[in-house]
mmCIF file of C-alpha atoms in Angstrom:
data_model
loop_
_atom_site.group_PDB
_atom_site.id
_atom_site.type_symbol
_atom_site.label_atom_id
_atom_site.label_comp_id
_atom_site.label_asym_id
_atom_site.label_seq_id
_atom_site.Cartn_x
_atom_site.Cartn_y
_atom_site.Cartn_z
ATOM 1 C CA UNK A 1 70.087 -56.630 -61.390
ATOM 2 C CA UNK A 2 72.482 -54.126 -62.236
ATOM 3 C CA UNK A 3 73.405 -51.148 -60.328
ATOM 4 C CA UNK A 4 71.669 -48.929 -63.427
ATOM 5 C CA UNK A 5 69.226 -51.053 -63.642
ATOM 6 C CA UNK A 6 68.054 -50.878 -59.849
ATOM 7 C CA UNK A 7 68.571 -47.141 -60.095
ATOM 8 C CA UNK A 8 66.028 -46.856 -63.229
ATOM 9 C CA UNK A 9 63.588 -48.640 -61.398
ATOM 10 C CA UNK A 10 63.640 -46.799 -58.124
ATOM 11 C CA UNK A 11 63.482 -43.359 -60.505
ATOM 12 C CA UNK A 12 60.619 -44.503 -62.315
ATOM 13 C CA UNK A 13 59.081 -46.348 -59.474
ATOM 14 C CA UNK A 14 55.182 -45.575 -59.515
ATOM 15 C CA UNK A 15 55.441 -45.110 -55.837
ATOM 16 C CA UNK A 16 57.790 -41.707 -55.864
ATOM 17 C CA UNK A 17 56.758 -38.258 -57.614
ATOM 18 C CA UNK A 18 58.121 -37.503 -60.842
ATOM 19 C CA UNK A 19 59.889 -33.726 -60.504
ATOM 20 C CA UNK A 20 57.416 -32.216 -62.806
ATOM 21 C CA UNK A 21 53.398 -32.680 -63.258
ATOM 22 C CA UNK A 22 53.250 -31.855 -66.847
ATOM 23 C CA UNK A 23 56.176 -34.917 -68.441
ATOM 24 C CA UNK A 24 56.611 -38.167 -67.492
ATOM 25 C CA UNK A 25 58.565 -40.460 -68.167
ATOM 26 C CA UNK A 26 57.653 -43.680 -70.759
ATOM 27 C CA UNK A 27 57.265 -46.928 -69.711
ATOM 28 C CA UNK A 28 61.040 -48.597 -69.794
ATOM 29 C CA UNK A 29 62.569 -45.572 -70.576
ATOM 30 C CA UNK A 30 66.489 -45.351 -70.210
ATOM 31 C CA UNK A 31 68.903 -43.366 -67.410
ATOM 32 C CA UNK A 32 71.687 -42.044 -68.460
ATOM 33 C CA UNK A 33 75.072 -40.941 -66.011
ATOM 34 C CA UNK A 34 76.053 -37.827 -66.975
ATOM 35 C CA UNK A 35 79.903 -36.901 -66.562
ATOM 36 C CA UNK A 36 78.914 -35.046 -63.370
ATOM 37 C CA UNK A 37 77.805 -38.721 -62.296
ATOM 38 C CA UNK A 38 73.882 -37.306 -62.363
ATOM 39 C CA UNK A 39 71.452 -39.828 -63.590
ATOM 40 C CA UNK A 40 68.708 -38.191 -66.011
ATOM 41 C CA UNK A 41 65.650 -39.234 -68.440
ATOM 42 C CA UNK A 42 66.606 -37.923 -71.434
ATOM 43 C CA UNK A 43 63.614 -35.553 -72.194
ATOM 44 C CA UNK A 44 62.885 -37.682 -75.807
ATOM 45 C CA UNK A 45 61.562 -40.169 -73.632
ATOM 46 C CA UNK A 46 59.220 -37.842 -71.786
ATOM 47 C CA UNK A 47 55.736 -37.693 -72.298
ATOM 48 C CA UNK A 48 54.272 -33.844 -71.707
ATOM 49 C CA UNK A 49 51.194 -32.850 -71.255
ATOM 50 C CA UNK A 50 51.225 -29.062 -70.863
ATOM 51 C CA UNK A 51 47.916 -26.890 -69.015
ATOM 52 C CA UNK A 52 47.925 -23.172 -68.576
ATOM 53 C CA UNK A 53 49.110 -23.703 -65.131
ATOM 54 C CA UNK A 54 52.636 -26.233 -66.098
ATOM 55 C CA UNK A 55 53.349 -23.303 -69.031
ATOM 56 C CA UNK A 56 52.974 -20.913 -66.137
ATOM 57 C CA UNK A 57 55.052 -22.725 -64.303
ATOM 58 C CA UNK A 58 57.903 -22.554 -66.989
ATOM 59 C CA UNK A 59 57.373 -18.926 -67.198
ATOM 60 C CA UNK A 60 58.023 -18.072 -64.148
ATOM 61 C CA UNK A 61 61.633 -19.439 -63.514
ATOM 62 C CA UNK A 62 62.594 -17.327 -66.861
ATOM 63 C CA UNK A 63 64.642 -14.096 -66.469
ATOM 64 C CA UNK A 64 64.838 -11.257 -68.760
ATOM 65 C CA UNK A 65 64.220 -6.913 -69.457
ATOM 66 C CA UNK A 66 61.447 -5.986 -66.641
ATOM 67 C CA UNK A 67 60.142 -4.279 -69.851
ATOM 68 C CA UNK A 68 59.433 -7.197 -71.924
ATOM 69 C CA UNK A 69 57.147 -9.905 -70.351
ATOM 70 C CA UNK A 70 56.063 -13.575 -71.318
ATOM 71 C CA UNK A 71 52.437 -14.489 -70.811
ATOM 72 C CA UNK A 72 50.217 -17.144 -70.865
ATOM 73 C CA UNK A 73 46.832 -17.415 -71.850
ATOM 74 C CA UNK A 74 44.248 -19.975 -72.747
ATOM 75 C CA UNK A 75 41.086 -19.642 -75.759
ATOM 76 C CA UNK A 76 39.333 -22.254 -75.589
ATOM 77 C CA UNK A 77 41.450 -25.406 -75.771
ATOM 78 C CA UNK A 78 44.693 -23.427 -76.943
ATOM 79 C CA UNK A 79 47.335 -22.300 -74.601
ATOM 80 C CA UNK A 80 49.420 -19.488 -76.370
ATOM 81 C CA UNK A 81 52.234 -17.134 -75.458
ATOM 82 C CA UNK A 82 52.332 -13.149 -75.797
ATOM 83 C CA UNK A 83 54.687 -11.162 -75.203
ATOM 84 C CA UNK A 84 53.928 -7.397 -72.985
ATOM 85 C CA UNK A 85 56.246 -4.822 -74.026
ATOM 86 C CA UNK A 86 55.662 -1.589 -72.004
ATOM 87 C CA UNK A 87 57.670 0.752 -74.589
ATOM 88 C CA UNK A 88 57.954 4.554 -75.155
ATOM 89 C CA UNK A 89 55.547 5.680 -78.349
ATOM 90 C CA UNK A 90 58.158 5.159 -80.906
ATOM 91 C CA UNK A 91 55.537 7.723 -83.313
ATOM 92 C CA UNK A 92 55.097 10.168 -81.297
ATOM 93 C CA UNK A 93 56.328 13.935 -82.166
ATOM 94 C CA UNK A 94 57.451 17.090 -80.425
ATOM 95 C CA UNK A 95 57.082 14.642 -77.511
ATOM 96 C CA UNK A 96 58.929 16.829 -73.856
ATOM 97 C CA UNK A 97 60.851 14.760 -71.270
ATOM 98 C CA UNK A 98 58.190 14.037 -69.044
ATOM 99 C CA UNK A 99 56.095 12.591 -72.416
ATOM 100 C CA UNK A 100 59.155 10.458 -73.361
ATOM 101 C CA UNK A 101 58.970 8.894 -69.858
ATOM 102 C CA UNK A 102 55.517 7.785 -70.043
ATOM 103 C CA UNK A 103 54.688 4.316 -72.038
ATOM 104 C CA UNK A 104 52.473 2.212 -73.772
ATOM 105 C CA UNK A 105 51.316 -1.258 -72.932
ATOM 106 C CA UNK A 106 51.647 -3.471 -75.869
ATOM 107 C CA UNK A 107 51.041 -6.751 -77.298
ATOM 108 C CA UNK A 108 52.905 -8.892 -79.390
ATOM 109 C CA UNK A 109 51.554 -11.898 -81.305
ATOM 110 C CA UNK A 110 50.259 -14.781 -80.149
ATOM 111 C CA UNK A 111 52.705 -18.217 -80.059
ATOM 112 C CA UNK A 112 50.458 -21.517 -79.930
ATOM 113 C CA UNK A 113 51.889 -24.198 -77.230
ATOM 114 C CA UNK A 114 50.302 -27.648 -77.982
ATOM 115 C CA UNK A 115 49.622 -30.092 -75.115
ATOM 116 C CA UNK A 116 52.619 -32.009 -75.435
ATOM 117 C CA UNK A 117 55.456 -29.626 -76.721
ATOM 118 C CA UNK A 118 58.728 -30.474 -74.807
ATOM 119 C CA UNK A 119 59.291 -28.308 -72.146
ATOM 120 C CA UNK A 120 62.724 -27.194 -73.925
ATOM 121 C CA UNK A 121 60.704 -26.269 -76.857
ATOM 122 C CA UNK A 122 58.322 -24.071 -74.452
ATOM 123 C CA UNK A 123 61.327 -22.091 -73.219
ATOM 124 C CA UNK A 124 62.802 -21.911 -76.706
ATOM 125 C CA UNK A 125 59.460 -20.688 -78.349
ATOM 126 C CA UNK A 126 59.390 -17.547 -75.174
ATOM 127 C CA UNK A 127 63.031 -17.003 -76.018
ATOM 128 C CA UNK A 128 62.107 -16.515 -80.069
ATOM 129 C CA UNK A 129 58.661 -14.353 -79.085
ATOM 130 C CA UNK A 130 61.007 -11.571 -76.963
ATOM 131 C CA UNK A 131 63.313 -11.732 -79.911
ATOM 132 C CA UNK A 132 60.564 -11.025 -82.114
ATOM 133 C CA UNK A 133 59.239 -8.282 -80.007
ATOM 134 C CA UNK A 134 62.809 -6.703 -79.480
ATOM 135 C CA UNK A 135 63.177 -6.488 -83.420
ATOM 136 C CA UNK A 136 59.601 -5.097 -84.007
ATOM 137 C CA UNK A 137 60.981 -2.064 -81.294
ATOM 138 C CA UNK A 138 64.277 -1.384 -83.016
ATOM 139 C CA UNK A 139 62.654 -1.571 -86.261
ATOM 140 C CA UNK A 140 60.118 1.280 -85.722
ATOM 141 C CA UNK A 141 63.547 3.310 -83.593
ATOM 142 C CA UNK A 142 64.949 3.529 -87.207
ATOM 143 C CA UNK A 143 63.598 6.583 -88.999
ATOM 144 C CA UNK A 144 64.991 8.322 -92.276
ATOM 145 C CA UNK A 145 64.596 11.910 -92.492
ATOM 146 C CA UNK A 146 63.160 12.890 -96.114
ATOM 147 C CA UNK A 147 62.740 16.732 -97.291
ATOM 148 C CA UNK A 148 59.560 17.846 -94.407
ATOM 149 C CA UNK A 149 58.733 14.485 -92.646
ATOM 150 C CA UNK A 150 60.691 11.543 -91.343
ATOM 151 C CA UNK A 151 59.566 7.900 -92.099
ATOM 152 C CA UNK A 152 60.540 4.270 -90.707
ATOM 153 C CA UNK A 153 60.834 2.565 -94.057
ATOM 154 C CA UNK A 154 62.008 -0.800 -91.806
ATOM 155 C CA UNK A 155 59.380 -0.810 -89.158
ATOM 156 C CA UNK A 156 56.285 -3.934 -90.037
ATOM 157 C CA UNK A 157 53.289 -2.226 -90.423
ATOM 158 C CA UNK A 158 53.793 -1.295 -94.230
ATOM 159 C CA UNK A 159 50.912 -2.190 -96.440
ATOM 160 C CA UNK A 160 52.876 -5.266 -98.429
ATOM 161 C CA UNK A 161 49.813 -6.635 -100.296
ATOM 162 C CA UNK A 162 49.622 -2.748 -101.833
ATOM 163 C CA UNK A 163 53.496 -2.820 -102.373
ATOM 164 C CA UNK A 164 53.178 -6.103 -104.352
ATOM 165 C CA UNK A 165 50.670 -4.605 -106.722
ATOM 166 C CA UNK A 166 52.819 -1.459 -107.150
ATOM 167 C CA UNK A 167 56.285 -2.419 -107.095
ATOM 168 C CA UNK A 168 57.315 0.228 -109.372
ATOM 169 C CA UNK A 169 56.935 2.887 -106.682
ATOM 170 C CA UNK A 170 59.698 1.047 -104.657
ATOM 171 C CA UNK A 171 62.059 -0.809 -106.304
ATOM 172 C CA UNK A 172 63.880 2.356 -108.000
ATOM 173 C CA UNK A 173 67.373 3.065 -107.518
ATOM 174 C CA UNK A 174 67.150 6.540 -107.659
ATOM 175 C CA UNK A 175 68.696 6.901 -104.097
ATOM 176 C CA UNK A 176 71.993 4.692 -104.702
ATOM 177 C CA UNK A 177 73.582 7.711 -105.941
ATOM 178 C CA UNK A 178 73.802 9.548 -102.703
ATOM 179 C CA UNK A 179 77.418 9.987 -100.296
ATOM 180 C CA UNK A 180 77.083 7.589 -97.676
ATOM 181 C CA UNK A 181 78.102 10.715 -95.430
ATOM 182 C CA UNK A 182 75.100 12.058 -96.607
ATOM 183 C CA UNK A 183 72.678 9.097 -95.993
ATOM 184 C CA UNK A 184 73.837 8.862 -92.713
ATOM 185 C CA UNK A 185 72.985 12.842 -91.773
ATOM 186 C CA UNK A 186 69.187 11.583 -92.626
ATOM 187 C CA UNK A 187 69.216 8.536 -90.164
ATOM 188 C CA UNK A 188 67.635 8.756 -86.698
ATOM 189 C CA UNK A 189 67.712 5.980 -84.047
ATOM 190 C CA UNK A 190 66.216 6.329 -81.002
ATOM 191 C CA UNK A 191 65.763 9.791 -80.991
ATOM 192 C CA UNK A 192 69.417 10.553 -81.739
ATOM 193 C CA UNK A 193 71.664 11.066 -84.650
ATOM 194 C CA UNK A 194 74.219 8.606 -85.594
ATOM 195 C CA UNK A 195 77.926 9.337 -86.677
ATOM 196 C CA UNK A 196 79.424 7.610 -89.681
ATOM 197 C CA UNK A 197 83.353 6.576 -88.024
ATOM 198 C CA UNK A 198 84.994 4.698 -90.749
ATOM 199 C CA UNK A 199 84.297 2.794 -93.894
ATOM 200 C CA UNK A 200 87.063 0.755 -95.947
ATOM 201 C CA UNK A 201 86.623 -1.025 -98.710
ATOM 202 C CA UNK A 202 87.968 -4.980 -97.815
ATOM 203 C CA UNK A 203 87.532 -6.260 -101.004
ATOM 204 C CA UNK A 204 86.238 -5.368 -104.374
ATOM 205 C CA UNK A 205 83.185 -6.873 -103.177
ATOM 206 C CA UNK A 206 83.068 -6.094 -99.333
ATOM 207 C CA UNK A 207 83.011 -2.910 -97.609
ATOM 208 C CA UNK A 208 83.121 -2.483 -93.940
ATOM 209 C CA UNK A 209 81.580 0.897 -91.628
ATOM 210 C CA UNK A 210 81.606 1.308 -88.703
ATOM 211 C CA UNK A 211 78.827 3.929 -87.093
ATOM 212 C CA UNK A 212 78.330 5.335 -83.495
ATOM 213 C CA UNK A 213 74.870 5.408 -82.088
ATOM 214 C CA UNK A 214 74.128 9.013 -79.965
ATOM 215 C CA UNK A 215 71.085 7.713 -78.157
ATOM 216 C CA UNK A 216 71.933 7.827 -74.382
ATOM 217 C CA UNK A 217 68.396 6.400 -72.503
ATOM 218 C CA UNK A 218 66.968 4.014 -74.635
ATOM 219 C CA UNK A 219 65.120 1.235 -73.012
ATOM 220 C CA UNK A 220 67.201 -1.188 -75.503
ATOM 221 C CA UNK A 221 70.312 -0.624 -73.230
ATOM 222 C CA UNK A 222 72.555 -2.463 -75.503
ATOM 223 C CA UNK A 223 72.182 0.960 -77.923
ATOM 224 C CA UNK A 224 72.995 3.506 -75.780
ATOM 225 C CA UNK A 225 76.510 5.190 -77.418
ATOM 226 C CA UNK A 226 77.120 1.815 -78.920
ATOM 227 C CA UNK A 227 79.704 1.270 -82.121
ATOM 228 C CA UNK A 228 78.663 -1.397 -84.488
ATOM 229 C CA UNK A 229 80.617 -2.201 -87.281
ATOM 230 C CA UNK A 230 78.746 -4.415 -90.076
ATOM 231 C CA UNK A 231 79.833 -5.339 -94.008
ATOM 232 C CA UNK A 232 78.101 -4.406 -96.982
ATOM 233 C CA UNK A 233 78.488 -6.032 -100.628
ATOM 234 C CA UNK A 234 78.404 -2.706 -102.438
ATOM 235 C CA UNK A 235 78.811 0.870 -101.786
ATOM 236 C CA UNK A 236 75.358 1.855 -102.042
ATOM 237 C CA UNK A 237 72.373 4.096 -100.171
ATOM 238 C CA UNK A 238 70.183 0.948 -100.191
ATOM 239 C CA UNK A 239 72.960 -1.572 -99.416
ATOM 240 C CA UNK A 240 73.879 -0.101 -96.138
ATOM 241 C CA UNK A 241 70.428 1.254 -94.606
ATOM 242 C CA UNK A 242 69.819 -2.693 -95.513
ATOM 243 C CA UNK A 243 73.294 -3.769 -93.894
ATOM 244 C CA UNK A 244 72.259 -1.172 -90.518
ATOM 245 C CA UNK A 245 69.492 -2.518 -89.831
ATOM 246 C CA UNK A 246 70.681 -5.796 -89.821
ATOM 247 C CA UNK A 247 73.358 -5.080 -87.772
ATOM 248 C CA UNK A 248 70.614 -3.620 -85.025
ATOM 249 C CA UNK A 249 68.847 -6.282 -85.266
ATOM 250 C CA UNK A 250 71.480 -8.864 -85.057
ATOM 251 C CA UNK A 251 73.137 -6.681 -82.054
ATOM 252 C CA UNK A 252 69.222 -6.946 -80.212
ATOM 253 C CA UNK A 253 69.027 -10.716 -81.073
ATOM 254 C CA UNK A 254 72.618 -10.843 -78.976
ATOM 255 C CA UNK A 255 71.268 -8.914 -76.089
ATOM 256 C CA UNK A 256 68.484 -11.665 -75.944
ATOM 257 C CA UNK A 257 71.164 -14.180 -76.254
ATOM 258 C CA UNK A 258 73.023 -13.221 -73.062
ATOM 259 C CA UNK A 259 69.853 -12.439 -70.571
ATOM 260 C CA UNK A 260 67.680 -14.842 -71.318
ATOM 261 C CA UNK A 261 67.463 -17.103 -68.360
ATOM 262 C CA UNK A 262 65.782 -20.276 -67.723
ATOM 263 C CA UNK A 263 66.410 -21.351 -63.820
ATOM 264 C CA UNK A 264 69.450 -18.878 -64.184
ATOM 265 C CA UNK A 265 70.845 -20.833 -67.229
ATOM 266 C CA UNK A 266 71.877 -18.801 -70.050
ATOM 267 C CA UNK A 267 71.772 -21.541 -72.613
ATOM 268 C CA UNK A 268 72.289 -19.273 -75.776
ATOM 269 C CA UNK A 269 74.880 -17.005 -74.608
ATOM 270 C CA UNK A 270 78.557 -17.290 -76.362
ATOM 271 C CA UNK A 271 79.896 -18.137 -72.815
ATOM 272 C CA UNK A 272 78.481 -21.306 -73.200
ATOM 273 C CA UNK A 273 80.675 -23.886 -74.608
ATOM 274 C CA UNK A 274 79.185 -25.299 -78.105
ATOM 275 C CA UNK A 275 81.767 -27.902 -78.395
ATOM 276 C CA UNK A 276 80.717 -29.449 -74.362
ATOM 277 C CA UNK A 277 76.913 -29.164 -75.497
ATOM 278 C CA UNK A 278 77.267 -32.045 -78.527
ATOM 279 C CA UNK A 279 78.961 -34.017 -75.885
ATOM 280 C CA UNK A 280 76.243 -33.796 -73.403
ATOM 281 C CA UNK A 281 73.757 -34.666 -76.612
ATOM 282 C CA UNK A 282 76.045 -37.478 -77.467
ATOM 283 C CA UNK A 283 76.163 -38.747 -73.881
ATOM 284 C CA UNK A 284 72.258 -38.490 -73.825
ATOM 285 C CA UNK A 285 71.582 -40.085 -77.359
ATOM 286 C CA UNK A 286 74.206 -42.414 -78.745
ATOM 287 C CA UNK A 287 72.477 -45.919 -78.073
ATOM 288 C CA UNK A 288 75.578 -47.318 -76.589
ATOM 289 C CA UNK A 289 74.942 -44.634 -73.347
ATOM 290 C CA UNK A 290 71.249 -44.956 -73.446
ATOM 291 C CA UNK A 291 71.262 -48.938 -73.522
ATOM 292 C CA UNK A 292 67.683 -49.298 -74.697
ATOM 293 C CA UNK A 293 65.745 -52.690 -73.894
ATOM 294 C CA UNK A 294 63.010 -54.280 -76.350
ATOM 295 C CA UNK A 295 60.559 -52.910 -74.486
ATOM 296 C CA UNK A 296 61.097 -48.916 -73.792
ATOM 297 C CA UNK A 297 62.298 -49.367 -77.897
ATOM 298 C CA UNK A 298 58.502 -50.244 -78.339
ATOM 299 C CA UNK A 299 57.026 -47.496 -76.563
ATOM 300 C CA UNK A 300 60.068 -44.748 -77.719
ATOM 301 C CA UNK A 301 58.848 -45.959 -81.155
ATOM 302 C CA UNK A 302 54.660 -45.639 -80.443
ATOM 303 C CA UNK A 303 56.066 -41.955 -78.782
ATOM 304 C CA UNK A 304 57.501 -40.890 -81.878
ATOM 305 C CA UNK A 305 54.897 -41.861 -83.411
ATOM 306 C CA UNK A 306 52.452 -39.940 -81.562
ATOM 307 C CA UNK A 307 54.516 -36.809 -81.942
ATOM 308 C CA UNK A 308 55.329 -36.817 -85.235
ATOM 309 C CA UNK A 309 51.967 -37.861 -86.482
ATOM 310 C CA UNK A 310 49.925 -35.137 -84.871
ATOM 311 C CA UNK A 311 51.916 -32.637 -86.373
ATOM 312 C CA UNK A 312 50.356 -32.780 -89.595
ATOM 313 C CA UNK A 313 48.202 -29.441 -90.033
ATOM 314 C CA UNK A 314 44.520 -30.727 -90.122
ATOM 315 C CA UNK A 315 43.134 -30.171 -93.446
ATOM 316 C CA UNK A 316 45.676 -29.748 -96.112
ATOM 317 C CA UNK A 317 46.244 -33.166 -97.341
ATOM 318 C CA UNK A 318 45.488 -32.007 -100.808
ATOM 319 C CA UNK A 319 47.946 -28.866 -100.380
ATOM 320 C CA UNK A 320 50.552 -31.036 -99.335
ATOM 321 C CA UNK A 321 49.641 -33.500 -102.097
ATOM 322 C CA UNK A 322 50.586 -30.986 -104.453
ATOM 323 C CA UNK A 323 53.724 -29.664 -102.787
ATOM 324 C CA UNK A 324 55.352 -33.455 -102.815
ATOM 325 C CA UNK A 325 53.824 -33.714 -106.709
ATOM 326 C CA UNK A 326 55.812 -30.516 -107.793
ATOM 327 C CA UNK A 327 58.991 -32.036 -106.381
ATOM 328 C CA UNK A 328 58.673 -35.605 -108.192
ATOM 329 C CA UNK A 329 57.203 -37.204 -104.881
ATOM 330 C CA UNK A 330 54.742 -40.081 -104.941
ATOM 331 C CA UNK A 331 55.078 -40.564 -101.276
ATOM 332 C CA UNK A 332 57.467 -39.486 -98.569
ATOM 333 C CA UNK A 333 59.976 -41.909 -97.028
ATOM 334 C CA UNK A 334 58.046 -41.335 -93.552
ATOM 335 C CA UNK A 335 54.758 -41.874 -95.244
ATOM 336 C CA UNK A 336 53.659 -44.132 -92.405
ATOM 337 C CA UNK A 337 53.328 -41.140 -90.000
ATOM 338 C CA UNK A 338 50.319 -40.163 -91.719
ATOM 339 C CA UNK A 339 48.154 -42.990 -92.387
ATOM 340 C CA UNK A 340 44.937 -41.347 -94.298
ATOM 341 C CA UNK A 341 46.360 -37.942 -95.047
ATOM 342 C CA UNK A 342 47.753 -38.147 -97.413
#
């Protein structure tokens, strides 16, 4: 028996612990030597089987804002994630200092985990809910001063079925004719002004500005007397309060980027080295480094089989019917996944 060999078995041997309660290995599944000379189970050959506690258990080796915070909770048979924001009231008016220091709890949406989501997929679905939550906050910071009031025409609580009956009311370009100087006198973020710094045309059909944000003690740090530059296609109102809030968002979505932790790990920050991460995939799923045998390709195949299959939404055969029908589609090339479904 070869050295690999021995060291698979004495890994998977039934007699030691696996490291975690909630995945386990398949039956013949593969080692692979990493270039740091580790030997790992690639986690497509791990079985999961998630509870409230195990999701828990993820949770709490994540790092990130002490104002945002990933929960779990269980309904019944479903295990979800929310997201606790304790945030300023972003509505509030004529608000003093000691107001502005008092918050709200909140609650973002729920994010369904099923039983046997990968754990990667686990940390990567409480990385995209605090991204979500971030955005819904900078959204609602944006307000637009009109003649007496002041609006947030970006934040998500706009009536959209009532906007889709009366699109008239909204999609006017009455407003494209203003100064940019002028639009940017109306904005608000975070409580403060912003200053228009520069704006040059780069070419006939891209136009760069670059704006300074005034806001000194936001809870979103990363805004504090921050400069973001960000391109527009035309020179219009709408255009760039379109193109600004993009770039806020964008510059939140990089905040989550670099300090969001998992066992200290920043895995989506910049400083992390894309071309080093498809060599670790390669190393970890080209089949001349995995060296499957008959058997673990039996039970790799009856795994993805598994997964795959129960992710067809219960109940909407006949929808999905329809959606292949509109495209040409008789059946699917995979249509073996879903034996009786469709």
């Amino acid at each position: 028996m070869s050295d690999n060999n021995s060291y698979l078995q004495s890994l998977l041997s039934n007699e030691q612990k696996w490291q975690h309660s909630y995945e386990q290995p398949i039956s013949y599944a593969p080692v692979v030597q990493l270039a740091n000379n580790s030997w790992v189970v690639p986690q497509h050959f791990l079985r999961y089987k998630h509870t409230l506690n195990s999701v828990n258990e993820v949770l709490d080796s994540i790092e990130f804002s002490t104002h945002f915070r990933v929960l779990a909770a269980q309904k019944g048979d479903e295990i979800y994630l929310q997201v606790a924001v304790l945030s300023p009231d972003n509505y509030q008016k004529g608000v003093s200092q000691s107001d502005i220091k008092a918050k709200k709890l909140l609650f973002g949406r729920r994010w369904i985990v099923e039983e046997n989501l990968p754990t990667s997929e686990l940390i990567q679905t409480a990385f995209l809910a605090l991204k979500v939550a971030r955005e819904h906050e900078v959204r609602e910071l944006f307000q637009y001063k009109h003649a007496n009031h002041v609006s947030t025409p970006f934040n998500n609580h706009h009536d959209l079925p009532l906007m889709a009956q009366n699109p008239e009311l909204i999609n006017s370009d009455c407003n494209d004719t203003q100064a940019i100087a002028d639009v940017v006198k109306r904005i608000v973020f975070a409580g403060k002004e912003i200053v228009l710094k520069s704006q040059n045309m780069i070419t006939a059909e891209q136009y760069l500005y670059t704006v300074e944000l005034l806001c000194q003690d936001s809870q979103l740090t990363e805004f504090n007397q921050k400069t973001i530059a960000f391109l527009t296609s035309d020179q219009t109102a709408n255009s760039f309060l379109h193109a600004l809030i993009a770039a806020l968002v964008n510059a939140s979505n990089e905040y989550v980027n670099e300090q969001f932790k998992y066992q200290g790990f920043a895995r989506f920050s910049k400083h992390v080295t894309a071309e080093q991460i498809g060599a670790l995939s390669i190393a970890m799923r080209s089949p001349s480094a995995i060296g499957l045998c008959s058997l673990g390709k039996q039970h790799a195949n009856q795994l993805n089989f598994e997964i795959d299959s129960g992710r067809a939404p219960e109940g909407c055969g006949q929808a999905i019917g329809g959606f292949l029908a509109a495209h040409g589609i008789e059946q699917p090339e995979n249509a073996h996944l879903y034996p009786g479904y469709l």
